[in-house]
Amino acid sequence: MGKLIIRGQKRLKGEVTVSGAKNAAVAILPATILSEGSCIIENVPDILDITILKNILTNLGAKIENLNSSTIKVDVSNVSSYVATDSQISKLRASYYLMGALLGKFKRAVVTFPGGCDFGVRPIDQHIKGFEALGAKVDIEHGKVIIAANRLVGAPIYLDVVSVGATINIMLAAVKAEGITTIENAAKEPHIVDLANFLNAMGADIKGAGTDVIKIRGVKELKGGHTYMIIPDQIEAGTFMIAAVATRGDVLVKNIIPKHMESLTAKLQEMNVKVEEFDDSIRVTGRDKIQKVNIKTLPYPGFPTDLQPPSTVLLCRAEGTSTITEGVWDNRFQYIDELKRMGANIKVEGRMAVIEGAVRLSGAPIRATDLRAGAAMVIAGMMAHGETTVSNIECIDRGYEKLEEKLRNLGADIRRVTNEKSKNR
Ligand code: EPU
């Protein structure tokens, strides 16, 4: 089990390049199953979730070639099974996209229940509602989701909650269905638009992705043979922007779509941070004093829930008392107990965290409780006085490509220790 050891109080300075979007890549890889033949995907992040997904697809019969460090060729001509019950499936949430993709391809799917970060209950009722509306029968037996349809027929589907996963899964299942499917109250995240663009490049007919009504006209076949580039990772970009402010640094974050960062940019400006936008980069210059703010996380274009943990850490150094209200997940404040070990003064009241600012964090042994909380712990370590050890860092590797290497290039004092026998946290 690896650990990150961080000596804090170093200002981040320089340039960092953001990798391809994890949450787009984890949808686009399963989506390849729907095509005939092969396609080339560029800007694929080198992260653990993608390694696991590649293994799962390979076990289903796909041939995946690494053309370079961020480009892969996926050939699905030999994928002939709709059963995905690999033990690796329960390691990540996004494996639920195999349901939509296999159903769309074979009109059948048997998929082990997905895993992923623990934010309390993570239901899939809206995914199931969508599959059933298209004509499938869905059963859950022995930890597997069993889906079968004689025909898949397009239908209007209204989502009771705005769900990224359900929107994507319904798109995957409906893209080759007969007739028209309309998803109302759809999620609008950038990775939904990216998946729609990927599917349309293969011959799908999807309109409205990025709005709350998505219209999918089913097509008979999705062709392979094209090259597609995944968008930059909005959350990785935001993590570096926050890290720059947290350390009073000056960082140019490159390979970014500034429009995707608007909710964060607005909050940083409200904190009195200097943010300069360029075509595909953003420069963030921290200040010695930043102002308190109130944040509420919401589906896109609202403030992303995945930037909530790093923002909480940052606000520990704001002037005054800030609040963060979690508007997406029931239980996404588990990491706050770890921050308290470093001296943070935060009270959690239901879905709201009240953060006392101007606190001096001191290094401590802490644990990454999940992926984004893990990135937040690293930022806390970089802000703190003294040494911080972050354990359980495998969950950071799930979604951040070479995080410590990128931070080290910006001047952070951070190193990974892999063979430590000590079990103290
Ligand atoms: N929900 C339901 N029923 C459903 C589906 C969702 O009630 O059938 C609820 C959830 O409980 C939650 C809300 O709807 O309260 C939103 O969940 P959503 O389905 O949008 O989340 P997800 O698809 O499981 C994705 C990202 C998460 C990110 C959320 C919200 C992937 C693989 N995961 O999860 O990313 O937090 O959207 O933006 O795309 C991460 O990258 O660290 C991460 C956790």
Short mmCIF file of C-alpha atoms and ligand atoms in Angstrom, two decimals:
data_model
loop_
_atom_site.label_atom_id
_atom_site.label_comp_id
_atom_site.label_asym_id
_atom_site.label_seq_id
_atom_site.Cartn_x
_atom_site.Cartn_y
_atom_site.Cartn_z
CA MET A 1 0.00 0.00 0.00
CA GLY A 2 1.49 3.34 -1.05
CA LYS A 3 1.67 6.62 0.81
CA LEU A 4 2.39 10.17 -0.19
CA ILE A 5 4.71 12.15 2.02
CA ILE A 6 4.36 15.89 1.69
CA ARG A 7 6.36 18.71 3.26
CA GLY A 8 4.08 21.71 3.11
CA GLN A 9 4.38 25.46 2.68
CA LYS A 10 5.90 25.40 -0.81
CA ARG A 11 4.30 27.78 -3.33
CA LEU A 12 3.31 26.06 -6.60
CA LYS A 13 4.74 27.87 -9.62
CA GLY A 14 4.91 27.08 -13.33
CA GLU A 15 2.78 25.24 -15.88
CA VAL A 16 0.83 22.03 -15.70
CA THR A 17 -0.96 20.14 -18.47
CA VAL A 18 -4.31 18.58 -17.70
CA SER A 19 -5.00 15.01 -18.91
CA GLY A 20 -8.08 13.68 -20.69
CA ALA A 21 -11.33 13.62 -18.73
CA LYS A 22 -11.75 10.53 -16.57
CA ASN A 23 -15.53 10.67 -16.53
CA ALA A 24 -15.69 11.02 -20.33
CA ALA A 25 -13.15 8.23 -20.91
CA VAL A 26 -14.96 5.79 -18.61
CA ALA A 27 -18.11 6.27 -20.72
CA ILE A 28 -16.43 6.32 -24.14
CA LEU A 29 -14.49 3.08 -23.60
CA PRO A 30 -17.62 0.98 -22.93
CA ALA A 31 -19.37 2.87 -25.78
CA THR A 32 -16.88 1.37 -28.26
CA ILE A 33 -18.70 -1.95 -27.74
CA LEU A 34 -21.59 -0.51 -29.76
CA SER A 35 -19.48 0.00 -32.87
CA GLU A 36 -18.53 -2.36 -35.64
CA GLY A 37 -14.77 -2.76 -35.92
CA SER A 38 -12.22 -0.47 -34.36
CA CYS A 39 -11.64 3.15 -33.41
CA ILE A 40 -8.75 5.23 -32.14
CA ILE A 41 -9.20 7.28 -28.97
CA GLU A 42 -6.80 10.09 -28.08
CA ASN A 43 -6.20 11.96 -24.82
CA VAL A 44 -7.05 8.87 -22.73
CA PRO A 45 -5.90 9.49 -19.14
CA ASP A 46 -3.38 7.03 -17.72
CA ILE A 47 -5.28 6.27 -14.51
CA LEU A 48 -6.26 3.15 -12.60
CA ASP A 49 -9.97 3.27 -13.54
CA ILE A 50 -8.99 3.18 -17.23
CA THR A 51 -6.52 0.33 -16.70
CA ILE A 52 -9.29 -1.66 -15.01
CA LEU A 53 -11.81 -0.84 -17.76
CA LYS A 54 -9.32 -1.85 -20.43
CA ASN A 55 -8.85 -5.21 -18.65
CA ILE A 56 -12.62 -5.71 -18.44
CA LEU A 57 -13.08 -4.92 -22.15
CA THR A 58 -10.17 -7.21 -23.06
CA ASN A 59 -11.76 -10.03 -21.05
CA LEU A 60 -14.96 -9.44 -23.06
CA GLY A 61 -12.99 -10.06 -26.28
CA ALA A 62 -11.87 -6.52 -27.26
CA LYS A 63 -8.37 -5.99 -28.60
CA ILE A 64 -6.78 -2.85 -27.15
CA GLU A 65 -3.49 -1.51 -28.42
CA ASN A 66 -1.61 1.37 -26.78
CA LEU A 67 -0.46 3.53 -29.71
CA ASN A 68 1.26 5.99 -27.36
CA SER A 69 0.93 7.03 -23.71
CA SER A 70 -2.49 8.64 -24.28
CA THR A 71 -3.79 7.06 -27.50
CA ILE A 72 -5.41 3.65 -27.79
CA LYS A 73 -6.91 1.60 -30.57
CA VAL A 74 -9.93 -0.45 -29.54
CA ASP A 75 -11.15 -3.25 -31.78
CA VAL A 76 -14.43 -4.78 -30.63
CA SER A 77 -15.00 -7.16 -33.59
CA ASN A 78 -14.54 -10.16 -31.28
CA VAL A 79 -16.77 -9.00 -28.42
CA SER A 80 -19.49 -11.62 -28.54
CA SER A 81 -20.60 -11.99 -24.92
CA TYR A 82 -23.10 -9.86 -23.05
CA VAL A 83 -21.98 -11.25 -19.68
CA ALA A 84 -19.61 -8.98 -17.73
CA THR A 85 -19.09 -10.55 -14.35
CA ASP A 86 -15.37 -10.00 -14.01
CA SER A 87 -14.28 -9.53 -10.39
CA GLN A 88 -12.76 -6.16 -11.40
CA ILE A 89 -16.17 -4.71 -12.25
CA SER A 90 -17.05 -4.04 -8.63
CA LYS A 91 -13.89 -1.91 -8.30
CA LEU A 92 -15.32 1.06 -10.16
CA ARG A 93 -18.58 2.90 -10.52
CA ALA A 94 -18.34 3.46 -14.25
CA SER A 95 -18.57 -0.26 -14.95
CA TYR A 96 -22.33 0.37 -14.92
CA TYR A 97 -21.91 1.76 -18.44
CA LEU A 98 -21.38 -1.84 -19.56
CA MET A 99 -25.10 -2.33 -18.89
CA GLY A 100 -26.19 0.31 -21.40
CA ALA A 101 -23.50 -0.60 -23.94
CA LEU A 102 -24.09 -4.38 -23.86
CA LEU A 103 -27.86 -3.90 -23.84
CA GLY A 104 -27.61 -1.52 -26.82
CA LYS A 105 -25.45 -4.02 -28.72
CA PHE A 106 -26.94 -7.42 -27.78
CA LYS A 107 -30.37 -6.48 -26.29
CA ARG A 108 -29.09 -8.34 -23.25
CA ALA A 109 -26.65 -7.66 -20.45
CA VAL A 110 -25.53 -9.42 -17.30
CA VAL A 111 -23.27 -7.13 -15.28
CA THR A 112 -21.93 -7.34 -11.73
CA PHE A 113 -23.21 -4.51 -9.52
CA PRO A 114 -20.82 -1.53 -9.74
CA GLY A 115 -18.54 -0.28 -6.94
CA GLY A 116 -16.87 3.14 -6.64
CA CYS A 117 -16.39 5.83 -4.00
CA ASP A 118 -18.63 5.68 -0.96
CA PHE A 119 -20.85 8.77 -0.64
CA GLY A 120 -23.74 7.02 1.10
CA VAL A 121 -26.43 5.36 -1.00
CA ARG A 122 -25.71 5.32 -4.74
CA PRO A 123 -28.91 3.99 -6.31
CA ILE A 124 -29.32 3.03 -9.99
CA ASP A 125 -33.13 3.23 -10.09
CA GLN A 126 -33.08 5.89 -12.84
CA HIS A 127 -30.84 3.74 -15.04
CA ILE A 128 -33.27 0.84 -14.59
CA LYS A 129 -36.27 3.08 -15.25
CA GLY A 130 -34.65 4.07 -18.56
CA PHE A 131 -33.87 0.50 -19.64
CA GLU A 132 -37.43 -0.57 -18.78
CA ALA A 133 -38.91 2.33 -20.72
CA LEU A 134 -37.01 1.07 -23.77
CA GLY A 135 -38.69 -2.33 -23.35
CA ALA A 136 -36.14 -4.28 -21.28
CA LYS A 137 -36.84 -6.44 -18.25
CA VAL A 138 -34.42 -5.82 -15.40
CA ASP A 139 -33.73 -8.19 -12.49
CA ILE A 140 -31.14 -8.01 -9.77
CA GLU A 141 -29.96 -11.43 -8.60
CA HIS A 142 -26.91 -12.53 -6.63
CA GLY A 143 -25.17 -9.16 -7.01
CA LYS A 144 -25.73 -9.02 -10.75
CA VAL A 145 -27.99 -6.84 -12.88
CA ILE A 146 -29.69 -9.00 -15.50
CA ILE A 147 -31.26 -7.09 -18.39
CA ALA A 148 -33.07 -8.58 -21.38
CA ALA A 149 -35.22 -7.21 -24.20
CA ASN A 150 -36.82 -8.76 -27.27
CA ARG A 151 -36.82 -5.35 -28.93
CA LEU A 152 -35.53 -2.00 -27.78
CA VAL A 153 -37.99 0.71 -28.76
CA GLY A 154 -37.37 4.44 -28.27
CA ALA A 155 -39.50 6.16 -25.63
CA PRO A 156 -39.82 9.43 -23.71
CA ILE A 157 -37.97 9.14 -20.37
CA TYR A 158 -38.17 11.73 -17.60
CA LEU A 159 -35.42 11.44 -15.00
CA ASP A 160 -36.66 12.03 -11.44
CA VAL A 161 -33.18 13.22 -10.44
CA VAL A 162 -30.52 14.76 -12.64
CA SER A 163 -28.17 11.81 -13.01
CA VAL A 164 -24.97 11.74 -15.05
CA GLY A 165 -24.82 7.94 -14.99
CA ALA A 166 -28.47 7.39 -15.94
CA THR A 167 -28.30 9.96 -18.77
CA ILE A 168 -25.23 8.23 -20.22
CA ASN A 169 -26.56 4.71 -19.75
CA ILE A 170 -29.85 5.56 -21.46
CA MET A 171 -27.96 7.17 -24.37
CA LEU A 172 -25.91 3.98 -24.75
CA ALA A 173 -28.96 1.70 -24.63
CA ALA A 174 -31.07 3.89 -26.95
CA VAL A 175 -28.58 4.73 -29.65
CA LYS A 176 -29.46 1.62 -31.70
CA ALA A 177 -33.07 1.25 -30.50
CA GLU A 178 -35.98 1.53 -32.93
CA GLY A 179 -37.42 5.05 -33.12
CA ILE A 180 -36.87 8.10 -30.96
CA THR A 181 -35.89 8.31 -27.28
CA THR A 182 -36.17 11.59 -25.44
CA ILE A 183 -34.40 12.03 -22.10
CA GLU A 184 -35.92 14.89 -20.13
CA ASN A 185 -34.25 16.43 -17.09
CA ALA A 186 -31.00 15.04 -18.48
CA ALA A 187 -27.63 15.84 -16.93
CA LYS A 188 -25.60 18.47 -18.84
CA GLU A 189 -22.03 17.71 -17.79
CA PRO A 190 -19.27 18.21 -20.39
CA HIS A 191 -18.63 14.45 -20.51
CA ILE A 192 -22.23 13.88 -21.64
CA VAL A 193 -21.60 16.14 -24.62
CA ASP A 194 -18.30 14.35 -25.23
CA LEU A 195 -19.97 10.92 -25.29
CA ALA A 196 -22.69 12.20 -27.65
CA ASN A 197 -19.99 13.62 -29.96
CA PHE A 198 -18.15 10.29 -29.88
CA LEU A 199 -21.31 8.31 -30.70
CA ASN A 200 -22.36 10.80 -33.41
CA ALA A 201 -18.90 10.48 -34.98
CA MET A 202 -19.68 6.74 -35.35
CA GLY A 203 -23.01 7.51 -37.05
CA ALA A 204 -25.41 7.94 -34.11
CA ASP A 205 -28.12 10.61 -34.23
CA ILE A 206 -28.10 12.38 -30.84
CA LYS A 207 -29.23 15.97 -30.49
CA GLY A 208 -29.43 18.26 -27.47
CA ALA A 209 -26.57 16.84 -25.37
CA GLY A 210 -25.52 19.63 -23.02
CA THR A 211 -29.15 20.74 -22.57
CA ASP A 212 -31.72 19.10 -20.33
CA VAL A 213 -33.55 17.44 -23.23
CA ILE A 214 -31.61 14.90 -25.28
CA LYS A 215 -33.20 13.39 -28.37
CA ILE A 216 -31.81 10.12 -29.72
CA ARG A 217 -33.00 8.78 -33.05
CA GLY A 218 -32.00 5.12 -33.17
CA VAL A 219 -29.71 3.99 -36.00
CA LYS A 220 -29.10 0.46 -37.30
CA GLU A 221 -25.34 0.50 -37.11
CA LEU A 222 -22.46 2.43 -35.56
CA LYS A 223 -19.38 2.36 -37.74
CA GLY A 224 -15.82 2.15 -36.48
CA GLY A 225 -12.78 3.48 -38.24
CA HIS A 226 -12.61 6.98 -36.81
CA THR A 227 -10.31 8.84 -34.42
CA TYR A 228 -11.73 10.74 -31.46
CA MET A 229 -10.06 13.02 -28.91
CA ILE A 230 -11.42 13.09 -25.34
CA ILE A 231 -11.97 16.52 -23.73
CA PRO A 232 -9.68 17.76 -20.92
CA ASP A 233 -10.58 16.81 -17.36
CA GLN A 234 -12.61 19.58 -15.73
CA ILE A 235 -12.04 18.22 -12.24
CA GLU A 236 -8.30 17.68 -12.59
CA ALA A 237 -8.05 21.24 -13.96
CA GLY A 238 -10.05 22.56 -11.00
CA THR A 239 -7.90 20.61 -8.56
CA PHE A 240 -4.75 22.35 -9.88
CA MET A 241 -6.45 25.76 -9.85
CA ILE A 242 -7.42 25.25 -6.21
CA ALA A 243 -3.97 23.89 -5.34
CA ALA A 244 -2.40 27.03 -6.84
CA VAL A 245 -4.52 29.30 -4.62
CA ALA A 246 -4.10 27.06 -1.58
CA THR A 247 -0.32 27.40 -1.76
CA ARG A 248 -0.38 31.12 -2.70
CA GLY A 249 1.21 30.04 -5.98
CA ASP A 250 1.11 31.14 -9.59
CA VAL A 251 0.17 28.38 -12.02
CA LEU A 252 -0.78 28.24 -15.69
CA VAL A 253 -3.16 25.29 -16.09
CA LYS A 254 -2.97 24.14 -19.72
CA ASN A 255 -5.18 21.94 -21.92
CA ILE A 256 -8.37 23.21 -20.36
CA ILE A 257 -11.76 24.39 -21.65
CA PRO A 258 -12.24 27.67 -19.71
CA LYS A 259 -16.04 27.49 -20.19
CA HIS A 260 -16.11 24.26 -18.14
CA MET A 261 -14.36 26.07 -15.28
CA GLU A 262 -16.78 29.02 -15.00
CA SER A 263 -18.40 28.08 -11.69
CA LEU A 264 -14.97 27.62 -10.05
CA THR A 265 -13.50 30.72 -11.69
CA ALA A 266 -16.42 32.79 -10.37
CA LYS A 267 -15.92 31.50 -6.82
CA LEU A 268 -12.16 32.05 -6.92
CA GLN A 269 -12.75 35.63 -8.10
CA GLU A 270 -15.24 36.09 -5.25
CA MET A 271 -12.40 35.00 -2.93
CA ASN A 272 -10.34 37.82 -4.49
CA VAL A 273 -8.04 35.49 -6.42
CA LYS A 274 -6.62 36.61 -9.78
CA VAL A 275 -7.81 34.30 -12.58
CA GLU A 276 -6.80 34.98 -16.19
CA GLU A 277 -8.50 33.05 -18.97
CA PHE A 278 -6.83 32.25 -22.31
CA ASP A 279 -8.07 30.12 -25.23
CA ASP A 280 -7.18 26.77 -23.72
CA SER A 281 -5.48 27.62 -20.45
CA ILE A 282 -6.13 29.50 -17.20
CA ARG A 283 -3.57 31.24 -15.02
CA VAL A 284 -4.33 31.40 -11.32
CA THR A 285 -2.34 33.64 -9.01
CA GLY A 286 -2.89 33.13 -5.30
CA ARG A 287 -2.90 35.92 -2.74
CA ASP A 288 -1.82 35.99 0.88
CA LYS A 289 -5.38 36.70 1.97
CA ILE A 290 -8.49 35.21 0.39
CA GLN A 291 -12.09 36.06 1.25
CA LYS A 292 -14.69 33.68 2.71
CA VAL A 293 -17.38 32.42 0.30
CA ASN A 294 -20.47 30.25 0.38
CA ILE A 295 -20.63 27.41 -2.13
CA LYS A 296 -23.42 25.02 -3.06
CA THR A 297 -22.59 22.05 -5.27
CA LEU A 298 -25.07 21.32 -8.05
CA PRO A 299 -25.25 19.44 -11.34
CA TYR A 300 -23.45 21.21 -14.23
CA PRO A 301 -23.30 24.15 -14.88
CA GLY A 302 -23.41 24.47 -11.09
CA PHE A 303 -20.35 24.13 -8.87
CA PRO A 304 -19.10 20.52 -9.26
CA THR A 305 -19.50 18.21 -6.29
CA ASP A 306 -16.17 16.63 -7.26
CA LEU A 307 -14.43 19.92 -6.40
CA GLN A 308 -16.18 20.16 -3.04
CA PRO A 309 -13.46 18.43 -0.94
CA PRO A 310 -10.53 20.50 -2.36
CA SER A 311 -12.62 23.67 -1.90
CA THR A 312 -13.24 22.87 1.77
CA VAL A 313 -9.50 22.57 2.31
CA LEU A 314 -8.85 25.86 0.53
CA LEU A 315 -11.44 27.70 2.64
CA CYS A 316 -9.53 26.74 5.80
CA ARG A 317 -7.23 29.63 4.87
CA ALA A 318 -9.94 32.18 3.93
CA GLU A 319 -10.64 35.24 6.10
CA GLY A 320 -13.85 34.52 8.04
CA THR A 321 -16.37 31.70 8.07
CA SER A 322 -17.39 29.98 4.82
CA THR A 323 -20.02 27.36 4.12
CA ILE A 324 -20.21 24.55 1.60
CA THR A 325 -23.55 22.89 0.95
CA GLU A 326 -23.44 19.52 -0.80
CA GLY A 327 -26.32 19.47 -3.28
CA VAL A 328 -25.59 16.18 -5.06
CA TRP A 329 -24.52 13.45 -2.62
CA ASP A 330 -26.00 12.49 0.77
CA ASN A 331 -22.73 11.83 2.51
CA ARG A 332 -19.67 13.45 1.01
CA PHE A 333 -18.06 14.93 4.11
CA GLN A 334 -16.38 11.79 5.52
CA TYR A 335 -12.94 13.29 4.85
CA ILE A 336 -13.49 16.18 7.25
CA ASP A 337 -12.48 14.06 10.25
CA GLU A 338 -9.10 13.64 8.55
CA LEU A 339 -8.74 17.41 8.12
CA LYS A 340 -9.52 17.91 11.79
CA ARG A 341 -6.39 15.91 12.62
CA MET A 342 -4.49 18.73 10.93
CA GLY A 343 -6.20 21.39 13.02
CA ALA A 344 -9.08 22.34 10.70
CA ASN A 345 -12.08 23.85 12.42
CA ILE A 346 -15.08 22.58 10.48
CA LYS A 347 -18.55 21.65 11.66
CA VAL A 348 -20.81 19.48 9.55
CA GLU A 349 -24.52 20.13 9.89
CA GLY A 350 -26.42 17.74 7.62
CA ARG A 351 -25.42 18.59 4.08
CA MET A 352 -23.59 21.77 5.09
CA ALA A 353 -20.00 22.21 6.25
CA VAL A 354 -19.21 25.39 8.19
CA ILE A 355 -15.53 26.17 7.77
CA GLU A 356 -13.71 28.54 10.10
CA GLY A 357 -10.99 30.27 8.15
CA ALA A 358 -7.51 31.59 8.90
CA VAL A 359 -6.57 28.28 10.48
CA ARG A 360 -2.97 27.10 10.59
CA LEU A 361 -2.96 23.48 9.39
CA SER A 362 -0.21 21.28 10.74
CA GLY A 363 1.10 18.13 9.07
CA ALA A 364 -0.31 14.81 10.28
CA PRO A 365 -0.86 11.21 9.13
CA ILE A 366 -4.17 11.28 7.22
CA ARG A 367 -6.09 8.98 4.94
CA ALA A 368 -7.62 9.48 1.49
CA THR A 369 -11.23 8.41 2.09
CA ASP A 370 -12.09 8.55 -1.63
CA LEU A 371 -10.74 9.88 -4.93
CA ARG A 372 -11.51 13.61 -4.68
CA ALA A 373 -11.07 13.62 -0.91
CA GLY A 374 -7.65 12.13 -1.59
CA ALA A 375 -6.71 15.07 -3.83
CA ALA A 376 -8.03 17.38 -1.11
CA MET A 377 -5.78 15.70 1.48
CA VAL A 378 -2.78 16.30 -0.80
CA ILE A 379 -3.68 19.99 -1.05
CA ALA A 380 -4.06 20.13 2.74
CA GLY A 381 -0.60 18.60 3.07
CA MET A 382 0.83 21.24 0.73
CA MET A 383 -0.79 24.03 2.79
CA ALA A 384 0.25 22.62 6.16
CA HIS A 385 3.30 23.35 8.28
CA GLY A 386 5.50 20.26 8.62
CA GLU A 387 5.08 16.79 7.21
CA THR A 388 1.85 15.09 6.14
CA THR A 389 1.52 11.42 5.20
CA VAL A 390 -1.47 10.51 3.07
CA SER A 391 -2.37 6.81 3.06
CA ASN A 392 -4.83 4.80 0.93
CA ILE A 393 -3.58 6.66 -2.13
CA GLU A 394 -4.72 3.93 -4.53
CA CYS A 395 -8.02 5.78 -4.67
CA ILE A 396 -6.19 8.91 -5.90
CA ASP A 397 -4.53 6.81 -8.63
CA ARG A 398 -8.00 5.81 -9.80
CA GLY A 399 -8.63 9.27 -11.21
CA TYR A 400 -5.52 11.49 -11.29
CA GLU A 401 -2.74 10.87 -13.78
CA LYS A 402 0.70 11.21 -12.15
CA LEU A 403 -0.59 13.67 -9.55
CA GLU A 404 2.56 13.82 -7.46
CA GLU A 405 4.80 14.10 -10.53
CA LYS A 406 2.77 17.04 -11.86
CA LEU A 407 2.81 18.72 -8.43
CA ARG A 408 6.53 18.11 -8.00
CA ASN A 409 7.15 19.80 -11.36
CA LEU A 410 5.33 22.82 -9.92
CA GLY A 411 7.63 22.86 -6.91
CA ALA A 412 5.75 20.75 -4.35
CA ASP A 413 7.79 18.65 -1.93
CA ILE A 414 5.90 15.39 -2.37
CA ARG A 415 7.07 11.82 -2.75
CA ARG A 416 5.52 8.39 -2.94
CA VAL A 417 6.60 5.58 -0.68
CA THR A 418 5.42 2.18 -1.79
CA ASN A 419 7.04 -0.49 0.33
CA GLU A 420 6.40 0.77 3.82
CA LYS A 421 5.54 -2.03 6.19
CA SER A 422 4.23 0.26 8.91
CA LYS A 423 0.50 0.00 9.31
CA ASN A 424 0.07 3.19 11.35
CA ARG A 425 -2.65 4.77 9.20
N1 EPU B 1 -29.23 9.08 -8.24
C1 EPU B 1 -30.41 8.45 -7.96
N2 EPU B 1 -30.79 7.40 -8.78
C2 EPU B 1 -30.04 7.00 -9.83
C3 EPU B 1 -28.83 7.66 -10.10
C4 EPU B 1 -28.44 8.70 -9.27
O1 EPU B 1 -31.12 8.80 -7.03
O2 EPU B 1 -30.45 6.06 -10.52
C5 EPU B 1 -28.81 10.23 -7.38
C6 EPU B 1 -27.52 9.94 -6.65
O3 EPU B 1 -27.73 9.26 -5.44
C7 EPU B 1 -26.96 11.33 -6.45
C8 EPU B 1 -27.44 12.08 -7.71
O4 EPU B 1 -28.52 11.31 -8.23
O5 EPU B 1 -27.54 11.93 -5.33
C9 EPU B 1 -26.42 12.27 -8.80
O6 EPU B 1 -25.82 11.03 -9.15
P1 EPU B 1 -25.22 10.75 -10.61
O7 EPU B 1 -25.93 9.59 -11.19
O8 EPU B 1 -25.18 12.02 -11.38
O9 EPU B 1 -23.74 10.32 -10.27
P2 EPU B 1 -22.87 9.19 -10.94
O10 EPU B 1 -23.19 9.09 -12.40
O11 EPU B 1 -22.90 7.95 -10.14
C10 EPU B 1 -20.96 10.78 -11.72
C11 EPU B 1 -19.48 10.85 -11.54
C12 EPU B 1 -19.14 11.27 -10.12
C13 EPU B 1 -19.80 12.62 -9.83
C14 EPU B 1 -21.31 12.56 -10.13
C15 EPU B 1 -21.99 13.89 -10.01
C16 EPU B 1 -18.72 9.15 -13.07
C17 EPU B 1 -18.11 7.82 -13.26
N3 EPU B 1 -18.91 9.53 -11.81
O12 EPU B 1 -21.42 9.81 -10.79
O13 EPU B 1 -17.75 11.45 -10.11
O14 EPU B 1 -19.63 12.95 -8.47
O15 EPU B 1 -21.52 12.07 -11.47
O16 EPU B 1 -21.40 14.82 -10.86
O17 EPU B 1 -18.97 9.87 -14.04
C18 EPU B 1 -15.57 11.29 -9.28
O18 EPU B 1 -15.16 11.45 -10.44
O19 EPU B 1 -14.83 11.34 -8.26
C19 EPU B 1 -16.99 11.04 -9.06
C20 EPU B 1 -17.46 10.53 -7.95
#
